[in-house]
XYZ file of C-alpha atoms in Angstrom:
365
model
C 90.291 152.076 62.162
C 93.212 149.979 60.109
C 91.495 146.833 59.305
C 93.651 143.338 60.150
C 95.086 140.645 57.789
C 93.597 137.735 58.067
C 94.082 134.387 56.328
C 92.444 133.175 53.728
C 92.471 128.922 53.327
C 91.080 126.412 51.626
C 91.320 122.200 52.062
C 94.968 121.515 50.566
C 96.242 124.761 50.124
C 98.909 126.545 51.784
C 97.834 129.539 54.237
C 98.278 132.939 52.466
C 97.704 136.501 53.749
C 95.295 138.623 52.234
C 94.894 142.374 53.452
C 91.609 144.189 54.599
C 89.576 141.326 55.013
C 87.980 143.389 57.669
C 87.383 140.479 60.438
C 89.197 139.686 64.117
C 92.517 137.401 63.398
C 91.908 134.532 65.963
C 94.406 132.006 66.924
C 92.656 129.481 64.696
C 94.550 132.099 61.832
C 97.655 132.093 63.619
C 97.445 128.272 63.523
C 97.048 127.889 59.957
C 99.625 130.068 59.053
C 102.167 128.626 61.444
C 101.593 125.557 60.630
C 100.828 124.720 63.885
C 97.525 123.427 66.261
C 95.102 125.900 67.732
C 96.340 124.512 71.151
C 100.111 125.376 70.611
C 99.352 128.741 69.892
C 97.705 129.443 72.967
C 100.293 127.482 75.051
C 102.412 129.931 73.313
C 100.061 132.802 75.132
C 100.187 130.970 77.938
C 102.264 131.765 81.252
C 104.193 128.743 81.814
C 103.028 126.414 79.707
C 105.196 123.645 77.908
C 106.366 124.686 74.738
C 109.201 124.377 72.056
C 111.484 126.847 71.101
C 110.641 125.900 67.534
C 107.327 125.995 67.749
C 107.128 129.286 69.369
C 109.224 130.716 67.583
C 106.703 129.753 64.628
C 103.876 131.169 66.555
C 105.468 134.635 67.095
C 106.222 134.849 63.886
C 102.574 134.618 62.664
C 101.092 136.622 65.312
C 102.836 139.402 64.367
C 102.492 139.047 60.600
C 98.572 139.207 61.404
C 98.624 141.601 64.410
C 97.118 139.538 66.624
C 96.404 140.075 70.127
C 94.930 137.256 72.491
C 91.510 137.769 72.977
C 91.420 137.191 76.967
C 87.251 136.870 77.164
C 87.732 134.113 74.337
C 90.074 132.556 76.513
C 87.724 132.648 79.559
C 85.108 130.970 77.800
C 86.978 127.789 77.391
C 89.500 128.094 80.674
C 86.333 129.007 82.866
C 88.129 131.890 84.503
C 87.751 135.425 84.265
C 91.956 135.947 85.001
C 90.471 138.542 87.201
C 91.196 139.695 90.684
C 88.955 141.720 92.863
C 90.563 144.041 95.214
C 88.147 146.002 97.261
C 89.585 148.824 99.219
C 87.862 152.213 100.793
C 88.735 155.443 99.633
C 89.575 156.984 103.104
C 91.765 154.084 103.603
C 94.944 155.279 104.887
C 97.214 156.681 102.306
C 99.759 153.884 102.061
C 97.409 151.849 100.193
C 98.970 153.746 96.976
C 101.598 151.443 97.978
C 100.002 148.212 98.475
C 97.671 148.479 95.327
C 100.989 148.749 93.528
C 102.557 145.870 95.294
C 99.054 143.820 94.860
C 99.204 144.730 91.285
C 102.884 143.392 90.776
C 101.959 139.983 92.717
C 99.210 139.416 90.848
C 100.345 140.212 87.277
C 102.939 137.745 88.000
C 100.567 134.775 88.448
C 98.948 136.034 85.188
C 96.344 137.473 86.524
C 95.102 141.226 86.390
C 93.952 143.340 89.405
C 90.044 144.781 89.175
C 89.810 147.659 91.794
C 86.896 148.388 93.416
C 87.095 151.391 95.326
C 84.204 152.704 98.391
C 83.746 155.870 99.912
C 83.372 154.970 103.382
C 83.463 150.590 104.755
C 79.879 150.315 105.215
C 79.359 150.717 101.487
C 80.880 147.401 100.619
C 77.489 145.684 99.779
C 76.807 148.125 96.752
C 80.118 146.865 94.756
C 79.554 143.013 96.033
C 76.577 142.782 93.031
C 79.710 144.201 90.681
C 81.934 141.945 91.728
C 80.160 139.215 90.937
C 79.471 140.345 87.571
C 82.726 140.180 86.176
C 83.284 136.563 87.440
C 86.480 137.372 89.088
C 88.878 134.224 90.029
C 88.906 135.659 93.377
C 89.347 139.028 95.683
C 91.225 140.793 98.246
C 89.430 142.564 100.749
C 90.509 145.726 102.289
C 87.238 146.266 104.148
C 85.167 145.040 106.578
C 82.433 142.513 105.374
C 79.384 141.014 107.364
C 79.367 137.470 108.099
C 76.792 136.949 105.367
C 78.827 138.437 102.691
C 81.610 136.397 103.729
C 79.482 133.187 103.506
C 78.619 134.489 100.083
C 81.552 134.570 98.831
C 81.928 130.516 99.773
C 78.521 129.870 98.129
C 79.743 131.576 95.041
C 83.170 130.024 95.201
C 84.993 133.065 94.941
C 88.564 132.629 97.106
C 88.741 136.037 99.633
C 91.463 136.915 101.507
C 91.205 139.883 104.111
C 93.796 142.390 103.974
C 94.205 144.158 107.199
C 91.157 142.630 108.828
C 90.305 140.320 111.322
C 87.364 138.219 109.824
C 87.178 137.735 113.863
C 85.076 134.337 114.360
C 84.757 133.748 110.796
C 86.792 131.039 108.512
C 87.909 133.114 106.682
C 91.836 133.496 105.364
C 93.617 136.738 106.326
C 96.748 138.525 106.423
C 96.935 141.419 108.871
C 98.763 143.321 110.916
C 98.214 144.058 114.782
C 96.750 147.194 114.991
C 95.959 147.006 118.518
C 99.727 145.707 119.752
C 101.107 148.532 118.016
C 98.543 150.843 119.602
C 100.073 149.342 122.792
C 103.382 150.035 121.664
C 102.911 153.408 121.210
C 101.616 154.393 124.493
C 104.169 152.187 126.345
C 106.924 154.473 124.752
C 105.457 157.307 125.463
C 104.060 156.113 128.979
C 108.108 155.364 129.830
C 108.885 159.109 128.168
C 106.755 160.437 131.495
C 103.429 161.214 129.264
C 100.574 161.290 131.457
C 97.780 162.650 129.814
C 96.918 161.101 125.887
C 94.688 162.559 123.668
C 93.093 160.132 120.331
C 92.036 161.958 117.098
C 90.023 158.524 115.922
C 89.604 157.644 112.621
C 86.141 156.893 110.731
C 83.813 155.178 112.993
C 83.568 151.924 110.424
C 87.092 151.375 109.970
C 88.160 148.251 111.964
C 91.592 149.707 111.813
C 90.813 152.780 113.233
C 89.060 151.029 116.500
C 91.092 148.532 116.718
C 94.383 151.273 117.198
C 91.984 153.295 119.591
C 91.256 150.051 121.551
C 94.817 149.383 121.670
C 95.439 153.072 123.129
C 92.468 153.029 125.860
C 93.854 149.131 127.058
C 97.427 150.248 127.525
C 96.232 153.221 129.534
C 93.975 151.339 131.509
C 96.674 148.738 132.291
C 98.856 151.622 133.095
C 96.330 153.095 135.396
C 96.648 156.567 133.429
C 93.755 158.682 132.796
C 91.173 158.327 130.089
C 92.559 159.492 126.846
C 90.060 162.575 125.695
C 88.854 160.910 122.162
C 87.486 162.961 119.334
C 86.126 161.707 115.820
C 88.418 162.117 112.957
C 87.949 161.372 108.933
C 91.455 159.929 108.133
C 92.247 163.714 106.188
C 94.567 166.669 106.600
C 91.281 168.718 108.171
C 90.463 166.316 110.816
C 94.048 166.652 112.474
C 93.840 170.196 112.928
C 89.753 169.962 114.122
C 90.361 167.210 116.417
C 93.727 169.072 117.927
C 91.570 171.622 118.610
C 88.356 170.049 119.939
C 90.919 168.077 122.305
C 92.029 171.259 124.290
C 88.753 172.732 124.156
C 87.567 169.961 126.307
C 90.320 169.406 128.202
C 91.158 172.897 128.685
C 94.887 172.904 128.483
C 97.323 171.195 125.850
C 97.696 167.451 126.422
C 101.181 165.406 126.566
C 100.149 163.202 123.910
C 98.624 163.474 120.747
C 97.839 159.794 118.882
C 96.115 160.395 115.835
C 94.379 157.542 113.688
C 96.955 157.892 110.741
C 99.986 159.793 109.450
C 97.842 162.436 107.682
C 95.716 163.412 110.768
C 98.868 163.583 112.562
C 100.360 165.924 110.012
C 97.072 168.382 110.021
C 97.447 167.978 113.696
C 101.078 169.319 113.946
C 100.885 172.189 111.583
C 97.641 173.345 113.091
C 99.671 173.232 116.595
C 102.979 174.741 115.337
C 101.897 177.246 112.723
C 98.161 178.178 114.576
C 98.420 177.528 117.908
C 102.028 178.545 118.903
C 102.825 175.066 120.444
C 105.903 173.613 120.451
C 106.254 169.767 119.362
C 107.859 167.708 121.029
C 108.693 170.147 123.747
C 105.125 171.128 125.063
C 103.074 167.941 123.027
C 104.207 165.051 121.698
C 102.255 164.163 117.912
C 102.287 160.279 116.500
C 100.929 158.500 113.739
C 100.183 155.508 112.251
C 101.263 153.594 108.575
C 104.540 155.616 107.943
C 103.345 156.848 104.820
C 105.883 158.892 102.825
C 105.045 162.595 103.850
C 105.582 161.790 107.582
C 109.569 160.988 106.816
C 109.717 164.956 105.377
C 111.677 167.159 107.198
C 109.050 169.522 107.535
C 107.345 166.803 109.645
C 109.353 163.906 110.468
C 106.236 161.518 112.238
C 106.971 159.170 114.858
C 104.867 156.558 113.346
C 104.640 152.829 113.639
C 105.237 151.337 109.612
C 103.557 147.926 108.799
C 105.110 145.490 106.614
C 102.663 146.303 103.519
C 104.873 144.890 100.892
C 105.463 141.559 102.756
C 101.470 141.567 103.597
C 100.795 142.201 99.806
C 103.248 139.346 98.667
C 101.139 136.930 101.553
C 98.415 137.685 100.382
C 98.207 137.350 96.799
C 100.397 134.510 97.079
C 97.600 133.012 99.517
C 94.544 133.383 97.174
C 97.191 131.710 94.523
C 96.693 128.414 96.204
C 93.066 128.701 97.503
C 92.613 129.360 93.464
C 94.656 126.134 92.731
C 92.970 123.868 95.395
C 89.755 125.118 96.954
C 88.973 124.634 100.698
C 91.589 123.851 103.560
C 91.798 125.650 106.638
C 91.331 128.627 107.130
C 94.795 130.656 107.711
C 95.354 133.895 109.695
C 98.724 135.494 108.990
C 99.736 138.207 111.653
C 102.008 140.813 111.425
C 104.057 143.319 113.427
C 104.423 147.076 112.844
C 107.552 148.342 114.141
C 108.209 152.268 115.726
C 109.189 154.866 113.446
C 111.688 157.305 116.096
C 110.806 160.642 114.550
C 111.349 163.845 116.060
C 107.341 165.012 116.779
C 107.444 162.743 120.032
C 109.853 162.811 123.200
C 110.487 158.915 123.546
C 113.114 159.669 126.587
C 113.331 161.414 129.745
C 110.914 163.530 131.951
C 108.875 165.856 130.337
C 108.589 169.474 131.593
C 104.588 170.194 133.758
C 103.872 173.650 131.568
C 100.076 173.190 132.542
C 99.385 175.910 129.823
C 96.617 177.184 127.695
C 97.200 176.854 123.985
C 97.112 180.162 122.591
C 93.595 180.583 120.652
């Protein structure tokens, strides 16, 4: 490992480099040999703060005579913050959370802050990262999973500012930004409803997602309202395997192919149309309509082209970060609640017009 300069200094003497001393350089070095006060030089490190061009221009100059880097855990010590934010997501979230991780990521680095992911295998595990979490101090944390009302309080007790992303902390004060899952449910199976779709079929996603039942309670309203039938509703896992599965568990029980397929998110809905086109000799749109949810990139290939309903992720990421940014600054207030509206993605795997043709067929096995 190349060992650092350093400075060496005495009472009334000038400060002088001297090479391989071995130790960290500090900014109480940098100080000394700019000329400068300890303070300045992290001003100088500091996003935004007041300071001359003169002085750091000095500054720079030293620091990179000595090869020094800020040394951010120094820097918590005496700030009291970690510069850390927590963002807790699941890993079968759906897939356009690539997205919003990198749009969280670019929010957040711009109040000078870093992102700490914490990722879960399924909602309910949230409680096993929480005693993580809190180990790294973090200035504060956005949530892309359901939490109890208890780990919510916790968070207050340990005055850690959460915002929910994509979750309704229902009856809880707690601040938010999400986006209607259930409305665009509703959305959905008005289109189709109006398209002369009659009988729906739901490929649900994981049983502790709030998204996922809040999209299937938005399906099983607008039907009801409608007066339609009962959607047939089989479990799904948010992955290419369920869509096929579920497609198929869905005639089984039904016994003939159903108008409608709404699956949980885009990548069910993909697994569901190749296992129906390329398996089960169906033809979508004209014998079964297939939609999705979240609009994630694959369902806009041409192999697929997804009607979908797309959320406003990169809008919801900029809330939200920019939310916790003042709860940091000035703890308490209200509570806030930001909603959102996804919008319908026309694609061609679902007939949005006309009368559809009464086949009343078998899907081939």
């Amino acid at each position: 490992m190349r060992k650092k300069n350093t400075v060496a200094w005495t009472p009334g003497t000038t400060a002088r480099l001297v090479p391989g001393a071995g130790r960290r350089v500090t900014s109480y070095d940098v100080a000394l040999l700019a000329g400068v006060s300890q303070s300045a030089v992290s001003r100088c490190f500091k996003p935004g703060a007041s300071i001359s061009q003169a002085t750091q221009a000095k500054v720079m100059q030293a620091a990179i005579s000595l090869d020094y880097i800020p040394n951010a855990a120094a820097r918590s010590l005496i700030t009291r913050r970690s510069n850390l934010v927590a963002v807790i997501i699941s890993n079968l979230a759906n897939l356009y959370y690539p997205q919003v991780l990198s749009d969280l990521s670019q929010q957040i680095a711009r109040q000078g802050k870093r992102l700490l992911l914490f990722t879960l295998e399924r909602e309910a595990d949230i409680g096993k990262v929480l005693s993580d979490v809190w180990q790294y101090q973090v200035d504060g944390a956005v949530v892309a999973a359901g939490l109890s009302d208890e780990q919510m309080l916790e968070f207050g007790r340990r005055d850690v500012p959460l915002v929910l992303f994509n979750r309704s902390p229902r009856e809880h004060a707690v601040h938010a930004v999400l986006c209607d899952q259930a409305e665009a449910a509703r959305l959905l199976v008005s289109r189709l409803a109006e398209a002369g779709h009659r009988q729906f079929a739901v490929i649900d996603g994981p049983g502790d997602s709030a998204v996922a039942q809040e999209r299937k309670a938005g399906v099983l309203d607008r039907l009801f309202t409608l007066g339609l039938p009962a959607p047939i509703v089989v479990s799904g896992n948010y992955d290419y395997a369920s869509g096929g599965r579920g497609l198929r568990k869905v005639i089984d029980r039904l016994g003939r192919v159903p108008d409608a397929v709404i699956c949980g998110n885009d990548i069910m809905a993909i697994g569901c149309l190749d296992t129906a086109r390329h398996q089960m000799g169906i033809q979508v749109p004209l014998q079964m309509s297939v939609a999705g949810f979240d609009a994630l990139e694959a369902s806009g290939w041409l192999s697929y082209d997804i009607t979908t309903l797309r959320q406003p992720v990169q809008k919801m990421a900029t809330d939200a970060v920019a939310m916790l940014g003042e709860l940091m600054e000035r703890r308490g207030g209200n509570a806030e609640r930001r909603r959102y509206c996804s919008y319908l993605v026309e694609g061609s795997t679902a007939r949005l017009t006309g009368t559809p043709p009464h086949f009343g067929m078998m899907a081939a096995a």
